[in-house]
């Protein structure tokens, strides 16, 4: 059982923001970096399936410069066996990321390919799907349960409004993993130390093609109209909230 | 700009996002076609015949409900047949299933979770958020004659009013579904 997990180091913006001179992105000084939350669940799910199978390998793949190895090492500390980083810098749209990953993923001949449903910084929910499109693999988006069969997997697909579809998908397949599918393990200090020794192979990026989109300008959203600040003590604020709700319902 | 909307339906009902896409399309032009991909598209067509829809394209397939590969193939053939400038799909779980795959395969412009757009001369400029919705961005699609946008639910109000859409149909060839719905 081999599972490839596509992971991303995401940028987290604090309360203050400044933009780069060309206004096309946030000034990196205002960003912190972390492993994408969805990808921790995807990694955990891959680890559990390989552990249940009794043997196999979890391979994490990512696109970016050397810094993204921090996020990849988190996955290795959780128990992933090795990593492959596709060397690239600058902003990429999700279809370009999928192009960067496609060859690596194909070369691994995995039984399953996971990606998080979306990344917390870009929220395109597209990389996993785009990868499936490029590799012409079957895929299911927003998966909340996986049961492996012979050449197939039975998965739950979480729809809006709490509805669920049960889907039987041919494998190998690309599944995008939803948060809450499991409870990701914490890496022990010892595992974090050991992860430093695990292999992250670096590959050169291929042709990423034309960007599917291009940021023209970033800006702070205009403040919503109609916001009313409620001042005063708790009882006073609660009273005012009650009045507003009653006004809206009237 | 000509717009192709892919109707979304679930358990026999057209979902509100479809009519929201019609409202969004009104900002782009007069040529809006709505494709209904279903086992019995005629049963759903009335629900999308609202003001602003010029044409309803029925696409008959074997499946009652959404299956990823069926939509991937059907929408690809719709795009090839209709040559729309813009394809609008909901930023929904169904949309996530096939739209990014199709955009990647066709190499067309793409952005998701779009909540506003405008025309800037001949260019389309879409608006979406980044960094946990703390900043917004205008995104453009240089070098692309065709763009697929996944639209954030509730960003536009649902279109209403009686429509007078022309009915059309498209025969599509579906080679197979590799992710089959087995229960709901």
XYZ file of C-alpha atoms in Angstrom:
434
model
C 0.000 0.000 0.000
C 1.534 3.254 -1.114
C -0.163 6.601 -0.580
C 1.112 9.912 -1.880
C -0.043 12.974 0.052
C 0.230 16.404 -1.544
C 0.830 18.962 1.197
C 1.264 22.703 1.335
C 3.025 25.120 3.614
C 0.431 27.854 4.017
C 0.887 31.492 4.889
C -0.999 32.835 7.884
C -1.721 36.536 8.030
C -1.916 38.235 11.424
C -3.988 41.273 12.271
C -1.766 43.748 10.480
C -1.099 43.788 6.784
C 1.126 45.598 4.327
C 1.370 44.788 0.654
C 4.372 44.329 -1.600
C 5.322 47.298 -3.775
C 3.548 45.910 -6.840
C 0.430 45.341 -4.663
C 0.094 41.816 -5.986
C 0.685 40.062 -2.670
C 1.062 40.549 1.060
C 4.483 41.621 2.274
C 6.043 38.350 3.515
C 7.162 40.111 6.720
C 3.512 40.041 7.782
C 3.108 36.294 7.223
C 3.730 33.254 9.386
C 3.978 29.806 7.870
C 2.503 26.456 8.865
C 1.413 23.086 7.513
C -2.051 23.420 5.977
C -4.629 22.121 8.462
C -6.405 19.913 5.881
C -3.095 18.258 5.049
C -2.571 17.058 8.618
C -5.809 15.079 8.273
C -4.779 13.783 4.844
C -1.413 12.656 6.233
C -3.034 11.011 9.246
C -5.523 9.159 7.037
C -2.713 7.901 4.817
C -0.745 6.711 7.850
C -3.753 4.863 9.263
C -4.513 3.099 5.979
C -0.903 1.994 5.518
C -0.718 0.857 9.152
C -3.953 -1.120 8.710
C -2.579 -2.710 5.535
C 0.433 -3.911 7.518
C 3.027 -2.629 5.096
C 3.565 0.183 2.674
C 4.708 3.723 2.434
C 3.417 7.269 2.824
C 5.158 9.769 0.577
C 4.564 13.500 1.046
C 5.026 15.758 -1.946
C 5.053 19.528 -2.067
C 5.941 22.399 -4.377
C 8.035 25.319 -3.227
C 11.392 26.547 -2.041
C 13.459 25.048 0.781
C 11.260 26.700 3.430
C 8.316 24.420 2.636
C 10.364 21.539 3.975
C 9.307 22.705 7.456
C 5.747 21.679 6.650
C 6.904 18.462 5.020
C 8.980 17.592 8.120
C 5.820 17.918 10.218
C 4.310 15.126 8.105
C 7.497 13.073 8.354
C 7.410 13.521 12.138
C 3.837 12.202 12.149
C 5.187 9.071 10.478
C 5.351 9.646 6.724
C 8.286 7.750 5.241
C 9.842 10.220 2.829
C 9.240 13.413 0.943
C 9.685 14.829 -2.534
C 9.850 18.585 -2.988
C 9.448 20.121 -6.414
C 11.701 23.165 -6.438
C 9.815 26.318 -7.407
C 9.466 29.823 -6.094
C 6.932 32.594 -6.440
C 3.138 32.482 -6.424
C 1.478 29.707 -8.352
C -2.172 29.055 -9.047
C -3.537 25.623 -8.094
C -3.474 24.318 -11.647
C 0.208 25.171 -11.926
C 0.814 23.408 -8.607
C -0.981 20.368 -10.002
C 1.195 20.529 -13.132
C 4.291 20.676 -10.934
C 3.114 17.644 -8.956
C 1.726 15.534 -11.797
C 4.936 13.947 -12.999
C 6.146 13.174 -9.468
C 2.822 11.650 -8.491
C 2.635 9.588 -11.657
C 6.153 8.291 -11.113
C 5.245 6.967 -7.666
C 2.545 4.581 -8.974
C 0.654 4.981 -5.712
C -2.510 3.135 -4.742
C -4.052 6.384 -3.566
C -3.246 10.061 -3.850
C -4.490 12.440 -1.169
C -4.677 16.194 -1.004
C -6.409 18.411 1.514
C -9.794 19.723 0.365
C -8.354 23.233 0.285
C -5.541 25.350 1.631
C -6.277 27.883 4.335
C -4.467 30.719 2.556
C -5.784 30.415 -1.001
C -9.025 28.444 -0.521
C -9.226 27.408 -4.153
C -10.141 23.777 -3.353
C -8.658 22.898 -6.702
C -5.195 21.321 -6.537
C -6.351 17.743 -5.906
C -9.030 17.919 -8.568
C -6.679 19.511 -11.089
C -4.151 16.754 -10.433
C -6.823 14.137 -11.141
C -7.695 15.953 -14.365
C -4.098 16.102 -15.560
C -3.458 12.441 -14.754
C -6.937 11.337 -15.879
C -7.449 9.601 -12.546
C -10.795 8.982 -10.858
C -11.374 11.365 -7.988
C -13.716 12.260 -5.169
C -13.727 15.636 -3.436
C -14.426 16.318 0.244
C -14.006 12.799 1.582
C -14.913 12.054 5.212
C -14.567 8.260 5.322
C -12.517 5.705 3.399
C -12.940 1.945 3.309
C -10.528 0.121 1.069
C -11.585 -2.769 -1.137
C -10.003 -4.683 -3.963
C -9.257 -2.174 -6.722
C -11.914 0.049 -5.237
C -12.560 2.228 -2.250
C -15.881 3.095 -0.685
C -15.857 6.674 0.467
C -18.205 9.209 1.986
C -18.465 12.526 0.214
C -19.641 15.331 2.479
C -22.155 17.578 0.763
C -23.539 20.913 1.864
C -26.241 20.869 4.498
C -25.004 17.755 6.279
C -25.848 15.409 3.396
C -23.561 12.523 2.516
C -23.089 10.532 -0.684
C -21.500 7.104 -0.465
C -19.350 6.616 -3.542
C -17.489 3.592 -4.829
C -14.367 4.798 -6.593
C -11.898 2.816 -8.677
C -8.358 2.964 -7.361
C -5.792 4.393 -7.879
C -7.743 7.578 -7.265
C -7.212 11.104 -6.048
C -9.193 11.874 -2.894
C -9.389 15.305 -1.308
C -9.603 14.905 2.436
C -11.873 16.913 4.714
C -10.961 17.970 8.237
C -12.546 15.819 10.929
C -12.088 12.535 9.026
C -9.809 11.451 11.883
C -7.919 12.843 14.842
C -4.400 13.628 13.670
C -1.669 12.361 15.967
C 0.821 14.612 17.653
C 4.420 14.052 16.766
C 6.599 13.287 19.767
C 9.809 15.203 20.273
C 11.691 12.047 19.432
C 9.729 11.689 16.169
C 10.391 15.322 15.293
C 14.109 14.713 15.803
C 14.000 11.524 13.747
C 12.143 13.308 10.971
C 15.192 15.484 10.460
C 16.985 12.377 9.218
C 14.298 11.325 6.756
C 14.854 11.870 3.090
C 13.363 14.798 1.188
C 14.330 14.434 -2.425
C 14.405 17.652 -4.455
C 13.245 17.587 -8.063
C 13.469 20.305 -10.672
C 10.162 21.727 -11.773
C 8.876 20.995 -15.264
C 6.890 23.311 -17.501
C 4.175 24.949 -15.390
C 2.411 26.396 -18.424
C 0.472 29.642 -18.488
C -0.979 30.656 -15.124
C -4.701 29.890 -14.939
C -5.099 33.225 -13.182
C -2.935 36.093 -12.114
C -3.342 38.412 -9.142
C -3.697 41.959 -10.416
C -4.036 43.637 -7.072
C -4.566 42.766 -3.408
C -6.292 45.044 -0.969
C -7.949 45.121 2.427
C -11.679 44.493 1.977
C -13.866 47.522 2.569
C -15.501 47.411 5.982
C -19.024 46.034 5.816
C -21.814 48.534 6.164
C -24.307 48.316 8.954
C -21.920 47.069 11.593
C -22.866 48.324 15.003
C -20.420 48.196 17.870
C -22.090 47.165 21.098
C -20.479 48.815 24.080
C -21.122 48.442 27.776
C -21.320 45.634 30.261
C -22.323 42.061 29.477
C -25.933 42.542 30.546
C -26.239 45.718 28.525
C -24.758 44.093 25.413
C -26.979 41.016 25.840
C -30.016 43.258 26.141
C -29.108 45.080 22.935
C -28.498 41.781 21.073
C -31.913 40.580 22.157
C -33.492 43.781 20.864
C -31.693 43.487 17.514
C -32.757 39.862 17.061
C -36.356 40.776 17.892
C -36.256 43.705 15.445
C -34.913 41.425 12.682
C -37.524 38.761 13.352
C -40.404 41.251 13.494
C -19.512 37.545 -23.382
C -21.235 34.208 -23.808
C -21.773 32.327 -20.569
C -22.406 28.657 -19.958
C -23.835 27.790 -16.556
C -23.739 24.232 -15.294
C -26.930 23.661 -13.303
C -26.532 21.912 -9.994
C -29.237 19.634 -8.725
C -29.526 17.291 -5.803
C -32.143 14.698 -4.970
C -34.355 15.921 -7.808
C -34.221 19.628 -7.013
C -32.256 22.381 -8.694
C -30.086 23.963 -6.026
C -30.206 27.686 -5.271
C -26.621 28.180 -6.489
C -27.840 27.594 -10.054
C -30.129 30.622 -9.958
C -27.400 32.621 -8.240
C -25.149 31.820 -11.200
C -27.829 33.237 -13.508
C -27.743 36.516 -11.558
C -23.956 36.549 -11.786
C -24.071 35.874 -15.542
C -26.292 38.916 -16.089
C -23.293 41.079 -15.283
C -21.372 39.561 -18.170
C -23.814 39.731 -21.048
C -26.984 38.574 -22.696
C -25.874 35.199 -23.980
C -26.482 32.858 -21.076
C -27.119 29.172 -21.564
C -27.861 26.830 -18.666
C -26.913 23.191 -19.092
C -28.952 20.634 -17.194
C -27.129 17.313 -16.960
C -29.503 14.635 -15.690
C -31.282 11.403 -16.444
C -34.455 13.395 -17.023
C -33.344 16.964 -17.754
C -36.832 18.001 -18.832
C -38.061 17.465 -15.277
C -35.598 20.082 -14.031
C -35.579 22.521 -16.955
C -38.616 24.493 -15.706
C -36.793 25.267 -12.478
C -34.020 27.086 -14.338
C -36.224 28.938 -16.826
C -35.887 32.311 -15.121
C -35.352 35.797 -16.433
C -31.913 36.176 -17.957
C -31.571 32.644 -19.337
C -31.519 32.588 -23.122
C -31.149 28.895 -23.680
C -31.541 25.720 -21.655
C -29.434 22.847 -22.908
C -30.665 19.433 -21.863
C -27.950 16.839 -21.547
C -29.308 13.382 -20.969
C -27.113 10.957 -19.094
C -27.751 7.604 -17.422
C -27.180 8.855 -13.889
C -29.908 10.440 -11.763
C -27.463 12.103 -9.440
C -24.074 13.737 -9.576
C -21.134 11.601 -10.541
C -17.770 13.193 -11.077
C -16.662 11.608 -14.330
C -20.063 12.111 -15.940
C -19.867 15.845 -15.322
C -16.218 16.015 -16.359
C -17.038 14.480 -19.727
C -20.407 16.132 -20.282
C -19.169 19.636 -19.463
C -16.100 19.151 -21.636
C -18.369 18.283 -24.566
C -20.678 21.205 -23.740
C -17.720 23.590 -23.807
C -16.533 22.151 -27.096
C -20.023 22.466 -28.608
C -20.962 25.911 -27.243
C -17.564 27.636 -27.140
C -18.531 29.893 -24.210
C -16.276 32.743 -23.119
C -17.076 32.043 -19.474
C -18.185 28.850 -17.740
C -19.837 29.349 -14.351
C -19.946 26.532 -11.809
C -20.886 26.688 -8.132
C -18.086 26.665 -5.576
C -19.734 23.622 -4.063
C -18.719 20.056 -3.297
C -20.067 18.902 -6.663
C -18.261 21.725 -8.436
C -15.016 20.861 -6.618
C -15.459 17.323 -7.927
C -15.072 18.084 -11.612
C -14.436 21.751 -12.402
C -10.744 22.022 -11.407
C -10.042 18.736 -13.222
C -11.647 20.038 -16.367
C -9.970 23.448 -16.205
C -6.589 21.750 -15.775
C -7.189 19.335 -18.620
C -8.365 22.067 -21.004
C -5.748 24.598 -19.874
C -8.336 27.376 -19.597
C -8.404 30.281 -17.143
C -9.613 29.339 -13.689
C -10.426 30.828 -10.316
C -12.631 29.575 -7.511
C -14.586 31.066 -4.625
C -15.227 34.117 -6.789
C -17.691 36.573 -5.260
C -17.578 39.483 -7.717
C -16.403 40.229 -11.206
C -16.374 42.971 -13.780
C -15.352 43.559 -17.347
C -12.380 45.775 -17.900
C -12.473 46.414 -21.631
C -12.187 42.961 -23.156
C -10.740 41.512 -19.984
C -12.549 39.738 -17.216
C -11.492 40.647 -13.702
C -12.716 38.459 -10.851
C -12.576 39.113 -7.138
C -11.782 36.514 -4.488
C -10.215 36.380 -1.039
C -6.830 35.218 0.171
C -5.244 34.641 3.573
C -8.292 33.566 5.511
C -10.497 36.268 3.922
C -8.318 38.953 5.461
C -7.456 40.384 2.069
C -9.288 40.463 -1.237
C -7.711 40.331 -4.651
C -8.583 41.131 -8.208
C -7.475 38.291 -10.430
C -7.160 38.368 -14.200
C -6.701 35.717 -16.838
C -4.111 36.935 -19.344
C -3.717 34.742 -22.398
C -7.008 32.897 -21.862
C -9.961 33.269 -24.226
C -12.006 31.027 -21.996
C -12.343 31.097 -18.234
C -14.030 28.761 -15.765
C -15.120 30.459 -12.562
C -16.414 28.702 -9.475
C -18.794 31.082 -7.761
C -19.185 31.452 -3.998
C -22.712 30.465 -2.882
C -24.914 33.387 -1.754
C -22.588 35.964 -3.358
C -25.387 36.847 -5.776
C -29.126 36.670 -5.085
C -31.006 33.925 -6.931
C -32.469 35.088 -10.249
C -36.227 35.073 -10.445
C -38.978 36.113 -12.816
C -40.461 34.141 -15.662
C -38.034 33.129 -18.326
C -38.534 32.513 -22.002
C -35.541 30.351 -22.717
C -35.158 28.427 -25.924
C -34.827 24.691 -25.388
C -31.922 22.831 -26.873
C -30.280 19.512 -26.289
C -26.850 18.061 -26.658
C -26.059 14.392 -27.050
C -22.927 13.489 -25.154
C -20.824 10.345 -25.102
C -19.868 9.282 -21.580
C -17.139 6.655 -21.573
C -17.743 5.588 -18.004
C -18.031 6.599 -14.402
C -15.181 5.544 -12.168
C -16.744 6.960 -9.007
C -20.241 5.592 -8.701
C -22.856 6.815 -6.260
C -24.008 3.768 -4.301
C -26.181 5.351 -1.612
C -27.262 8.696 -0.286
